[in-house]
GROMACS .gro file of C-alpha atoms in nm:
model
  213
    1UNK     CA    1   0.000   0.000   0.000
    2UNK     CA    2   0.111   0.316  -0.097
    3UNK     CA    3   0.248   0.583   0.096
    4UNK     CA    4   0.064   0.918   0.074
    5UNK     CA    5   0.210   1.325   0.170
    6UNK     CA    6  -0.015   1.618   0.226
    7UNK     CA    7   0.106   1.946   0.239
    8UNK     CA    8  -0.051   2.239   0.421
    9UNK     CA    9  -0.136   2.390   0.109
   10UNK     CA   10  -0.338   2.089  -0.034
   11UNK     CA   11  -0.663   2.079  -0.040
   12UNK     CA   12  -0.686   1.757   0.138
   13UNK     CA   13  -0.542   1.846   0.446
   14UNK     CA   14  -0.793   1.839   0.702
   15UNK     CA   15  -0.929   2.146   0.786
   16UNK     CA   16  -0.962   2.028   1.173
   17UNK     CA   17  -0.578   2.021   1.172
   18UNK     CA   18  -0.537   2.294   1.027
   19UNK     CA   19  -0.677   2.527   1.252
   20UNK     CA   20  -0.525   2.463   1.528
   21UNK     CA   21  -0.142   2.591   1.674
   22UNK     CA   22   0.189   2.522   1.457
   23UNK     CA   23   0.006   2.239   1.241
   24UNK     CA   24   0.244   2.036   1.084
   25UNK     CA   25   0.384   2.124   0.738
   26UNK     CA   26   0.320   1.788   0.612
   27UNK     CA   27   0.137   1.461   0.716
   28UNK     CA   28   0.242   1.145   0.594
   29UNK     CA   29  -0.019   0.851   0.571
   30UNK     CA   30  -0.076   0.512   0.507
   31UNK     CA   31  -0.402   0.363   0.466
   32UNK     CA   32  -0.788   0.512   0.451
   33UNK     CA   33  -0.730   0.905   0.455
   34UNK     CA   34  -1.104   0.957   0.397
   35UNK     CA   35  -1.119   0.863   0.824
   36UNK     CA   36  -0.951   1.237   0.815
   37UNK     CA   37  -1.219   1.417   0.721
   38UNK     CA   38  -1.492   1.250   0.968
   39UNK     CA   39  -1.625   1.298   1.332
   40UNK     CA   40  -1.385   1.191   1.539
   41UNK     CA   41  -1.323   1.130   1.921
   42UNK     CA   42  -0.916   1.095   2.061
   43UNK     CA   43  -0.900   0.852   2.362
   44UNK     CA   44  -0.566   0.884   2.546
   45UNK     CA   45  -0.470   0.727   2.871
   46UNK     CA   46  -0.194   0.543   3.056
   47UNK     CA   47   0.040   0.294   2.930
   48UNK     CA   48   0.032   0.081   3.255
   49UNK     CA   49  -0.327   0.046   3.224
   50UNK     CA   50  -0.528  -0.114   3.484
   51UNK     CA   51  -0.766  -0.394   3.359
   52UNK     CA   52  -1.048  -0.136   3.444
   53UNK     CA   53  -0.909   0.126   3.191
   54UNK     CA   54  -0.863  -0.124   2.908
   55UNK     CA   55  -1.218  -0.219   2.956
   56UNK     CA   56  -1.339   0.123   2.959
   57UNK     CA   57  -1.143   0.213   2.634
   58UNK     CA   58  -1.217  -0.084   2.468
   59UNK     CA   59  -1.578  -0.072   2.464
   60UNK     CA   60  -1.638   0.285   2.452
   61UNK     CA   61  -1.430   0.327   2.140
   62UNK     CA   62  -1.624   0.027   2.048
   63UNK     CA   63  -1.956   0.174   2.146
   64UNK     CA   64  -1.848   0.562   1.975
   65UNK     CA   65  -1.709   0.348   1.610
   66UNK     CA   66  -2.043   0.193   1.573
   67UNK     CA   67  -2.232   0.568   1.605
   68UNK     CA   68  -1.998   0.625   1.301
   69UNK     CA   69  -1.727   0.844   1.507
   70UNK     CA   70  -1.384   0.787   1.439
   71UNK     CA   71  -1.142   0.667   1.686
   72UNK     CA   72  -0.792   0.879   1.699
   73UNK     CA   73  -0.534   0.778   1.966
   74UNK     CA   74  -0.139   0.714   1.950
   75UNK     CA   75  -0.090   0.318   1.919
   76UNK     CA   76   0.092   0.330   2.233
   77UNK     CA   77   0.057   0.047   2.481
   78UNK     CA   78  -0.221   0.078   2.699
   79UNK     CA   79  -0.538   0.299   2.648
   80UNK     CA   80  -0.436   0.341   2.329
   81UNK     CA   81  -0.380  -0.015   2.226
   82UNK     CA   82  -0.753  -0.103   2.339
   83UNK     CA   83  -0.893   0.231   2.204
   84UNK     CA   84  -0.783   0.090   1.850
   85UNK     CA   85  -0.889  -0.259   1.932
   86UNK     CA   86  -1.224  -0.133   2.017
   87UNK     CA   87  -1.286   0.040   1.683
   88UNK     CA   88  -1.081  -0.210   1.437
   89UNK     CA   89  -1.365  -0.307   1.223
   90UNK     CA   90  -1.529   0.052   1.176
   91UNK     CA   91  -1.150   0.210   1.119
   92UNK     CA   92  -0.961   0.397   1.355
   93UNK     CA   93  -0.664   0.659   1.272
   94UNK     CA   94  -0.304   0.618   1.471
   95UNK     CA   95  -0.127   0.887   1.480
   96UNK     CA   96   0.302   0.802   1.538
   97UNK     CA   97   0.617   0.951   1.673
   98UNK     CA   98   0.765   0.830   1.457
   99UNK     CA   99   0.835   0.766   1.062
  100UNK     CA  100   0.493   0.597   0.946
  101UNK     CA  101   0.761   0.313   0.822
  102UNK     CA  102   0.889   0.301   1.116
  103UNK     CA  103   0.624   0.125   1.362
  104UNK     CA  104   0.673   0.230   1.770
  105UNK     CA  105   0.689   0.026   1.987
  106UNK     CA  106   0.724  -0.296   1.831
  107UNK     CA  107   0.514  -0.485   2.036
  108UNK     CA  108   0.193  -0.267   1.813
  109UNK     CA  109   0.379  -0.374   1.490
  110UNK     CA  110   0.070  -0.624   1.427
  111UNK     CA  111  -0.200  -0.406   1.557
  112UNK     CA  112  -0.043  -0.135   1.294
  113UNK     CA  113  -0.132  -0.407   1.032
  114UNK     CA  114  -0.442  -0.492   1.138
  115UNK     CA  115  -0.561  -0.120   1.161
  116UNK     CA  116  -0.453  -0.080   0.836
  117UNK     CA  117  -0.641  -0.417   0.672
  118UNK     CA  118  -0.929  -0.296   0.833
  119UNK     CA  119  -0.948   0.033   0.656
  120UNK     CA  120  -0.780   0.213   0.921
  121UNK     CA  121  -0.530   0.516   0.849
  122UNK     CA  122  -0.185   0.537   1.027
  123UNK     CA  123  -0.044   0.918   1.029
  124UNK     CA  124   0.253   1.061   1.112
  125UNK     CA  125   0.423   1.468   1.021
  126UNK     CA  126   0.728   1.294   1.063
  127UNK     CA  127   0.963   1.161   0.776
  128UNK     CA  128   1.002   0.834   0.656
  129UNK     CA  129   1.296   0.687   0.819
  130UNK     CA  130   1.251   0.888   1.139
  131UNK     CA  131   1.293   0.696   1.457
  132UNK     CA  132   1.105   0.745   1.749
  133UNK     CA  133   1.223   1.025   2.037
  134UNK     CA  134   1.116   1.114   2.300
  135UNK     CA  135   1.032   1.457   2.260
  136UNK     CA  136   0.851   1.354   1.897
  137UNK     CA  137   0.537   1.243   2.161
  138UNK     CA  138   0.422   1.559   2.319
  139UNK     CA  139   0.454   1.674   1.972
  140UNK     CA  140   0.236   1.423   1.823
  141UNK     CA  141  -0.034   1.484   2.076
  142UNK     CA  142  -0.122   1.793   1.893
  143UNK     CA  143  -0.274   1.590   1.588
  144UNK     CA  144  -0.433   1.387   1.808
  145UNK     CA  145  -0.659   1.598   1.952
  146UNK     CA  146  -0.604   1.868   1.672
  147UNK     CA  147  -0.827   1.564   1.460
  148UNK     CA  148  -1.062   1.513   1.717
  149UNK     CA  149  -1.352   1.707   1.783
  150UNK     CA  150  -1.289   1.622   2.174
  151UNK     CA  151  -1.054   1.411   2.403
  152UNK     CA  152  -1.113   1.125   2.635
  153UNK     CA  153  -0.879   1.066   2.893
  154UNK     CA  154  -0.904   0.724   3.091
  155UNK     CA  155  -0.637   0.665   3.304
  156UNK     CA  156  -0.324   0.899   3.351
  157UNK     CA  157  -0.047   0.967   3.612
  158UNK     CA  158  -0.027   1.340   3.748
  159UNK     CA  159   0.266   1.362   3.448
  160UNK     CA  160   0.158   1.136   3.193
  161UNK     CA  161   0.154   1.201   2.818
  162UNK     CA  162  -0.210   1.210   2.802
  163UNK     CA  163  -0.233   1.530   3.029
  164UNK     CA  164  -0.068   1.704   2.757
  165UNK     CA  165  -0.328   1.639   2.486
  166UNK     CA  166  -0.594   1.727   2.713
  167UNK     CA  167  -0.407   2.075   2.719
  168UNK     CA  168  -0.361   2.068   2.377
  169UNK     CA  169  -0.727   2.012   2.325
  170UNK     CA  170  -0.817   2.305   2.600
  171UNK     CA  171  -0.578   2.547   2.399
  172UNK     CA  172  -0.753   2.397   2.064
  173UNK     CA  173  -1.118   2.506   2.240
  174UNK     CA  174  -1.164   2.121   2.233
  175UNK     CA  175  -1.396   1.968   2.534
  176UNK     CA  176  -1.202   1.724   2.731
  177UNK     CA  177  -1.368   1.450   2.908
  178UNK     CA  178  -1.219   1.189   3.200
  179UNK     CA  179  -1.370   0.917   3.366
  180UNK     CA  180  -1.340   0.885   3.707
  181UNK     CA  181  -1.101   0.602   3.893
  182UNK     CA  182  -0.985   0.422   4.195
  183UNK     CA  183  -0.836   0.718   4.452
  184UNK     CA  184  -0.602   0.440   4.545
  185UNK     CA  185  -0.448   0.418   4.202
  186UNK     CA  186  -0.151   0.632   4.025
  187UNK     CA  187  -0.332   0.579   3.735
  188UNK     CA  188  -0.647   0.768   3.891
  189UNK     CA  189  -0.450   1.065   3.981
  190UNK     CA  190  -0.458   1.229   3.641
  191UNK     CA  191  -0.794   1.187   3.569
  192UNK     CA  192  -0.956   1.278   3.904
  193UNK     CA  193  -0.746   1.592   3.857
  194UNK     CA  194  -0.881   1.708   3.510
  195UNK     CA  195  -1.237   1.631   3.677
  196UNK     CA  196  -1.148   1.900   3.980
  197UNK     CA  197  -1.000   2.174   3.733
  198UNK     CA  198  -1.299   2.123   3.522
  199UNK     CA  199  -1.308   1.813   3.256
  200UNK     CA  200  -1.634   1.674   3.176
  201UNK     CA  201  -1.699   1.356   3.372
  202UNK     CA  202  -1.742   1.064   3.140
  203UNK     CA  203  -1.955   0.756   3.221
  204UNK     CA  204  -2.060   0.663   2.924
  205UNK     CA  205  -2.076   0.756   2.521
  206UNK     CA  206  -2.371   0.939   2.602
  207UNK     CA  207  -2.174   1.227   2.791
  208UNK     CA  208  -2.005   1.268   2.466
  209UNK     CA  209  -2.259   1.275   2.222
  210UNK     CA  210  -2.454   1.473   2.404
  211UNK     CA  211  -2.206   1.739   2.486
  212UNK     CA  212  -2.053   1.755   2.145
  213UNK     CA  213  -2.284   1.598   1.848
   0.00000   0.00000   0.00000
């Protein structure tokens, strides 16, 4: 399957992306592009998710994929990993660190192939050839939610990765959502926090399609 560039200037660059803070000069894709221009919903979260989380990302990107809402999220292990899994057969966009040839981390190297059979889109403003560092996954998280029309955050430490694309998506006048969690858990501590400053608490798909479609 072909490889596919968009510049800024093209008139298939989504328009979502393009609105928001220092979008990237280029995206590089492989697989269904026509995911880009849909309703979409990012779910982020931990990587040492509990089996609670994965549950909870699982079936609501499950749940959201069958109301014909695209899933966006960063193949990373974890949330993200089950976010995908949840909406593999309606198509789900991954957006990388990394070189689009360059699949990270390895252990998602199948997932990557099955997102793509099943008319999934993988995404990436980085080069082919580039390898994955660190500081390429803050940056990423600006396309995430920059895609979406909101963020879902289930499961995060007080300085995990998802955090920052909730901020992204308050700078991009996205709504964030977070669902609630065990006070005992590290995992929780994120999450219960966005709910204090002022993230919409998310039980179920409903929150979301009622506060955004």
């Amino acid at each position: 399957m072909k490889i596919e560039e968009i510049s800024i200037n093209s008139k298939e660059y989504p328009q979502n992306l393009k609105n928001i803070y220092d979008p990237p000069k280029k995206i590089y894709l492989i697989g269904n592009k026509d995911l880009l221009y849909q309703k979409g919903i990012a779910i982020v979260g931990a990587r040492d998710a509990t089996q609670y989380g994965k549950k909870i990302a699982y079936n609501l990107a499950k749940e959201l994929s069958e109301q014909n809402i695209v899933i966006i999220s960063g193949l990373a292990i974890g949330i993200d990993s089950y976010a995908h899994k949840g909406s593999l057969e309606k198509g789900t966009i991954a957006v990388l660190g990394s070189g689009i040839d360059n699949i990270y981390p390895k252990e998602n190297l199948e997932l990557a192939r099955e997102i793509i059979k099943n008319k999934g889109c993988i995404i990436s403003e980085y080069p082919l050839g580039t390898k994955p560092e660190r500081l390429h996954f803050p940056q990423r998280n600006r396309i995430i939610s920059g895609l979406s029309d909101g963020v879902v955050v289930i499961e995060a430490s007080k300085k995990s990765g998802a955090l920052i694309t909730a901020e992204f998506a308050l700078e991009q006048g996205k709504e964030v959502f977070a669902v609630p969690g065990d006070i005992n858990k590290k995992q929780s501590e994120g999450t219960n926090q966005l709910i204090k400053d002022g993230a919409i608490l998310l039980t179920s798909a409903t929150d979301i399609l009622e506060n955004i479609y």
